[in-house]
Structure formats: C-alpha cells, structure tokens
PDB file of C-alpha atoms and ligand atoms in Angstrom:
ATOM      1  CA  MET A  39      13.508 298.303  44.741  1.00  0.00           C
ATOM      2  CA  SER A  40      11.930 294.877  45.243  1.00  0.00           C
ATOM      3  CA  ARG A  41      13.563 293.832  41.981  1.00  0.00           C
ATOM      4  CA  VAL A  42      16.971 294.706  43.329  1.00  0.00           C
ATOM      5  CA  LEU A  43      16.304 292.789  46.509  1.00  0.00           C
ATOM      6  CA  LEU A  44      15.147 289.784  44.548  1.00  0.00           C
ATOM      7  CA  PHE A  45      18.307 289.900  42.455  1.00  0.00           C
ATOM      8  CA  VAL A  46      20.550 290.098  45.507  1.00  0.00           C
ATOM      9  CA  PHE A  47      18.667 287.280  47.133  1.00  0.00           C
ATOM     10  CA  SER A  48      18.826 284.956  44.144  1.00  0.00           C
ATOM     11  CA  ALA A  49      22.497 285.739  43.521  1.00  0.00           C
ATOM     12  CA  SER A  50      23.458 284.823  47.077  1.00  0.00           C
ATOM     13  CA  ALA A  51      21.200 281.781  46.975  1.00  0.00           C
ATOM     14  CA  ALA A  52      23.029 280.621  43.849  1.00  0.00           C
ATOM     15  CA  VAL A  53      26.368 281.029  45.605  1.00  0.00           C
ATOM     16  CA  ALA A  54      25.160 279.284  48.744  1.00  0.00           C
ATOM     17  CA  GLY A  55      23.706 276.450  46.699  1.00  0.00           C
ATOM     18  CA  GLU A  56      26.887 275.877  44.747  1.00  0.00           C
ATOM     19  CA  VAL A  57      28.903 272.769  45.450  1.00  0.00           C
ATOM     20  CA  PRO A  58      32.230 273.725  47.055  1.00  0.00           C
ATOM     21  CA  PRO A  59      35.232 273.129  44.818  1.00  0.00           C
ATOM     22  CA  ASP A  60      36.697 269.652  45.077  1.00  0.00           C
ATOM     23  CA  ALA A  61      40.299 270.437  46.028  1.00  0.00           C
ATOM     24  CA  MET A  62      41.626 266.936  45.341  1.00  0.00           C
ATOM     25  CA  ALA A  63      40.081 266.809  41.888  1.00  0.00           C
ATOM     26  CA  LEU A  64      41.290 270.320  41.037  1.00  0.00           C
ATOM     27  CA  LYS A  65      44.840 269.608  42.214  1.00  0.00           C
ATOM     28  CA  HIS A  66      44.791 266.539  40.024  1.00  0.00           C
ATOM     29  CA  LEU A  67      43.549 268.632  37.104  1.00  0.00           C
ATOM     30  CA  VAL A  68      46.255 271.265  37.581  1.00  0.00           C
ATOM     31  CA  HIS A  69      49.072 268.714  37.617  1.00  0.00           C
ATOM     32  CA  GLN A  70      47.682 266.330  35.001  1.00  0.00           C
ATOM     33  CA  ASP A  71      45.808 268.549  32.554  1.00  0.00           C
ATOM     34  CA  CYS A  72      47.636 271.866  32.930  1.00  0.00           C
ATOM     35  CA  GLY A  73      50.755 269.759  33.548  1.00  0.00           C
ATOM     36  CA  SER A  74      50.462 268.055  30.186  1.00  0.00           C
ATOM     37  CA  CYS A  75      51.633 271.344  28.672  1.00  0.00           C
ATOM     38  CA  HIS A  76      53.160 273.215  31.596  1.00  0.00           C
ATOM     39  CA  GLY A  77      55.001 270.219  33.074  1.00  0.00           C
ATOM     40  CA  MET A  78      53.828 267.949  35.920  1.00  0.00           C
ATOM     41  CA  THR A  79      55.622 270.206  38.398  1.00  0.00           C
ATOM     42  CA  LEU A  80      54.396 273.297  36.445  1.00  0.00           C
ATOM     43  CA  LYS A  81      58.003 274.302  35.698  1.00  0.00           C
ATOM     44  CA  GLY A  82      57.213 274.651  32.020  1.00  0.00           C
ATOM     45  CA  GLY A  83      57.134 272.476  28.919  1.00  0.00           C
ATOM     46  CA  LEU A  84      55.200 273.397  25.830  1.00  0.00           C
ATOM     47  CA  GLY A  85      53.669 276.154  27.964  1.00  0.00           C
ATOM     48  CA  PRO A  86      55.693 278.440  30.274  1.00  0.00           C
ATOM     49  CA  ASP A  87      56.545 277.994  33.945  1.00  0.00           C
ATOM     50  CA  ILE A  88      53.338 278.617  35.956  1.00  0.00           C
ATOM     51  CA  ARG A  89      54.729 278.139  39.462  1.00  0.00           C
ATOM     52  CA  ALA A  90      53.771 280.852  41.953  1.00  0.00           C
ATOM     53  CA  GLU A  91      57.079 282.722  41.623  1.00  0.00           C
ATOM     54  CA  SER A  92      56.551 283.047  37.877  1.00  0.00           C
ATOM     55  CA  LEU A  93      53.001 284.374  38.178  1.00  0.00           C
ATOM     56  CA  GLN A  94      53.525 287.198  40.649  1.00  0.00           C
ATOM     57  CA  HIS A  95      53.004 289.841  37.952  1.00  0.00           C
ATOM     58  CA  TYR A  96      49.386 288.650  37.684  1.00  0.00           C
ATOM     59  CA  ASP A  97      46.560 289.912  39.813  1.00  0.00           C
ATOM     60  CA  PRO A  98      43.945 287.227  40.514  1.00  0.00           C
ATOM     61  CA  GLU A  99      41.390 288.715  38.098  1.00  0.00           C
ATOM     62  CA  THR A 100      43.784 288.740  35.157  1.00  0.00           C
ATOM     63  CA  LEU A 101      45.043 285.258  35.897  1.00  0.00           C
ATOM     64  CA  GLY A 102      41.457 284.052  36.121  1.00  0.00           C
ATOM     65  CA  GLN A 103      40.758 285.619  32.718  1.00  0.00           C
ATOM     66  CA  VAL A 104      43.762 283.843  31.165  1.00  0.00           C
ATOM     67  CA  ILE A 105      42.568 280.489  32.504  1.00  0.00           C
ATOM     68  CA  GLN A 106      38.970 281.187  31.580  1.00  0.00           C
ATOM     69  CA  ASP A 107      39.575 282.405  28.022  1.00  0.00           C
ATOM     70  CA  GLY A 108      42.928 280.837  27.192  1.00  0.00           C
ATOM     71  CA  ILE A 109      45.407 282.761  25.049  1.00  0.00           C
ATOM     72  CA  PRO A 110      43.974 283.030  21.546  1.00  0.00           C
ATOM     73  CA  GLY A 111      46.370 282.055  18.815  1.00  0.00           C
ATOM     74  CA  THR A 112      48.415 279.829  21.127  1.00  0.00           C
ATOM     75  CA  ALA A 113      48.062 276.281  22.456  1.00  0.00           C
ATOM     76  CA  MET A 114      46.695 277.646  25.751  1.00  0.00           C
ATOM     77  CA  PRO A 115      43.034 276.553  25.663  1.00  0.00           C
ATOM     78  CA  PRO A 116      40.046 278.253  27.332  1.00  0.00           C
ATOM     79  CA  TRP A 117      38.950 276.387  30.461  1.00  0.00           C
ATOM     80  CA  GLN A 118      35.596 278.048  30.804  1.00  0.00           C
ATOM     81  CA  PRO A 119      33.785 275.111  29.138  1.00  0.00           C
ATOM     82  CA  LEU A 120      35.265 272.713  31.695  1.00  0.00           C
ATOM     83  CA  LEU A 121      35.494 274.642  34.952  1.00  0.00           C
ATOM     84  CA  THR A 122      33.000 276.709  36.934  1.00  0.00           C
ATOM     85  CA  GLN A 123      33.911 280.219  38.091  1.00  0.00           C
ATOM     86  CA  THR A 124      34.390 278.845  41.604  1.00  0.00           C
ATOM     87  CA  GLU A 125      36.781 276.198  40.316  1.00  0.00           C
ATOM     88  CA  ILE A 126      38.731 278.743  38.282  1.00  0.00           C
ATOM     89  CA  ASN A 127      38.999 280.928  41.395  1.00  0.00           C
ATOM     90  CA  TRP A 128      40.309 277.930  43.318  1.00  0.00           C
ATOM     91  CA  VAL A 129      42.930 277.206  40.647  1.00  0.00           C
ATOM     92  CA  VAL A 130      44.003 280.894  40.610  1.00  0.00           C
ATOM     93  CA  ASP A 131      44.441 280.821  44.359  1.00  0.00           C
ATOM     94  CA  TYR A 132      46.294 277.512  44.208  1.00  0.00           C
ATOM     95  CA  LEU A 133      48.673 278.736  41.503  1.00  0.00           C
ATOM     96  CA  LEU A 134      49.369 282.107  43.151  1.00  0.00           C
ATOM     97  CA  THR A 135      50.032 280.687  46.606  1.00  0.00           C
ATOM     98  CA  GLY A 136      51.899 277.634  45.287  1.00  0.00           C
ATOM     99  CA  GLU A 137      50.406 275.545  48.062  1.00  0.00           C
ATOM    100  CA  GLU A 138      50.917 271.820  47.820  1.00  0.00           C
TER     101      GLU A 138
HETATM  102  C1  HEC B 499      47.426 272.274  25.294  1.00  0.00           C
HETATM  103  C2  HEC B 499      48.476 272.863  26.104  1.00  0.00           C
HETATM  104  C3  HEC B 499      48.098 273.654  27.357  1.00  0.00           C
HETATM  105  C4  HEC B 499      47.279 273.268  28.398  1.00  0.00           C
HETATM  106  C5  HEC B 499      46.529 271.970  28.558  1.00  0.00           C
HETATM  107  C6  HEC B 499      47.303 274.379  29.347  1.00  0.00           C
HETATM  108  N1  HEC B 499      48.098 275.387  28.888  1.00  0.00           N
HETATM  109 FE1  HEC B 499      48.447 277.152  29.797  1.00  0.00          FE
HETATM  110  N2  HEC B 499      49.599 277.774  28.240  1.00  0.00           N
HETATM  111  C7  HEC B 499      49.934 276.984  27.146  1.00  0.00           C
HETATM  112  C8  HEC B 499      50.817 277.751  26.269  1.00  0.00           C
HETATM  113  C9  HEC B 499      51.430 277.268  24.960  1.00  0.00           C
HETATM  114  C10 HEC B 499      50.968 279.012  26.882  1.00  0.00           C
HETATM  115  C11 HEC B 499      51.803 280.184  26.369  1.00  0.00           C
HETATM  116  C12 HEC B 499      50.987 280.974  25.385  1.00  0.00           C
HETATM  117  C13 HEC B 499      51.772 282.144  24.859  1.00  0.00           C
HETATM  118  O1  HEC B 499      52.572 281.941  23.973  1.00  0.00           O
HETATM  119  O2  HEC B 499      51.539 283.258  25.371  1.00  0.00           O
HETATM  120  C14 HEC B 499      50.198 278.990  28.110  1.00  0.00           C
HETATM  121  C15 HEC B 499      50.107 280.052  28.990  1.00  0.00           C
HETATM  122  C16 HEC B 499      49.527 279.986  30.235  1.00  0.00           C
HETATM  123  C17 HEC B 499      49.547 281.026  31.219  1.00  0.00           C
HETATM  124  C18 HEC B 499      50.215 282.390  31.066  1.00  0.00           C
HETATM  125  C19 HEC B 499      51.604 282.265  31.633  1.00  0.00           C
HETATM  126  C20 HEC B 499      52.365 283.559  31.603  1.00  0.00           C
HETATM  127  O3  HEC B 499      53.525 283.537  32.036  1.00  0.00           O
HETATM  128  O4  HEC B 499      51.807 284.575  31.192  1.00  0.00           O
HETATM  129  C21 HEC B 499      48.901 280.575  32.320  1.00  0.00           C
HETATM  130  C22 HEC B 499      48.689 281.318  33.630  1.00  0.00           C
HETATM  131  C23 HEC B 499      48.449 279.246  32.024  1.00  0.00           C
HETATM  132  N3  HEC B 499      48.841 278.913  30.746  1.00  0.00           N
HETATM  133  C24 HEC B 499      47.747 278.466  32.914  1.00  0.00           C
HETATM  134  C25 HEC B 499      47.226 277.221  32.605  1.00  0.00           C
HETATM  135  C26 HEC B 499      46.384 276.454  33.492  1.00  0.00           C
HETATM  136  C27 HEC B 499      46.000 276.883  34.896  1.00  0.00           C
HETATM  137  C28 HEC B 499      46.046 275.320  32.830  1.00  0.00           C
HETATM  138  C29 HEC B 499      45.125 274.208  33.318  1.00  0.00           C
HETATM  139  C30 HEC B 499      43.822 274.631  33.807  1.00  0.00           C
HETATM  140  C31 HEC B 499      46.697 275.374  31.521  1.00  0.00           C
HETATM  141  N4  HEC B 499      47.394 276.532  31.425  1.00  0.00           N
HETATM  142  C32 HEC B 499      46.624 274.388  30.551  1.00  0.00           C
HETATM  143  C33 HEC B 499      49.506 275.705  26.896  1.00  0.00           C
HETATM  144  C34 HEC B 499      48.617 274.975  27.684  1.00  0.00           C
END
C-alpha cells in the first residue's frame, strides 16, 4: 500500500518537475528537422505529407509511437533519443491540430 502511494507520489513529482516543452524550439524542429525530409511546409518530400489533414487516420498514441520509434526499414528515424515524451506529445498535438 505505502509502496503504491510512494510510486504515485514520485511519478507525479517527476511530471511536476519536468521542464515544460519549449514551443518555439519544437516548432523550429518540426519545420527544419522533420521538414528536411517532409518539406518545410510538411507537404511532403522524401517523406510523405504530414500536414494535419493527412494524419487524421492516426490516433495520438499511434502517431507518438511513429515519431518515437521511426519506421524501421525506411528513412524515417526514431526521435526518442532526441526528444522527451513530453516533447513528442507536443509535436503530436501540433501535427494533428495543424496549428501555426
Ligand atoms: C531522414 C528523413 C526524415 C526525417 C528527418 C523525418 N522523417 Fe518522417 N518519414 C520519413 C519517411 C521516408 C517516411 C515514410 C516511411 C515509409 O515509407 O513508410 C516518414 C514517415 C513519417 C510519418 C508517417 C506518415 C504516414 O502518412 O503514415 C510521420 C507521422 C512522420 N514521418 C513524422 C515525422 C516527424 C514528426 C519528424 C520530425 C520529428 C520526421 N518525421 C522526420 C523520413 C523522415
């Protein structure tokens, strides 16, 4: 029982202690780094169109997995080494809403 409470406490402390995602830096990353393959406007290039209207078949979890793990056997790299879970979640939200 106390173990469970300790776990819940430390998990929420970790979340509370985490630096909020830097929206400017992540927007830059999406357009520059993702854009180097998917096009600066994300309309597609080496990689496919990843504008919001093209990603509607994804639920956020699946899209997060694709960004996190990449697509093995293709040029789509895993981003997990470079982005935290919070940052990946931000990018997923940004891509799915297409907000500028
Ligand atoms: C080195 C090139 C490259 C970079 C950089 C890159 N991608 Fe990709 N991405 C690809 C390729 C190629 C595919 C298509 C793989 C395939 O054939 O299924 C792809 C596929 C995807 C898909 C699946 C699209 C679909 O219609 O199913 C998503 C989503 C995606 N990339 C998001 C991103 C995001 C977000 C970033 C930046 C964090 C990024 N990619 C960076 C090359 C890249």
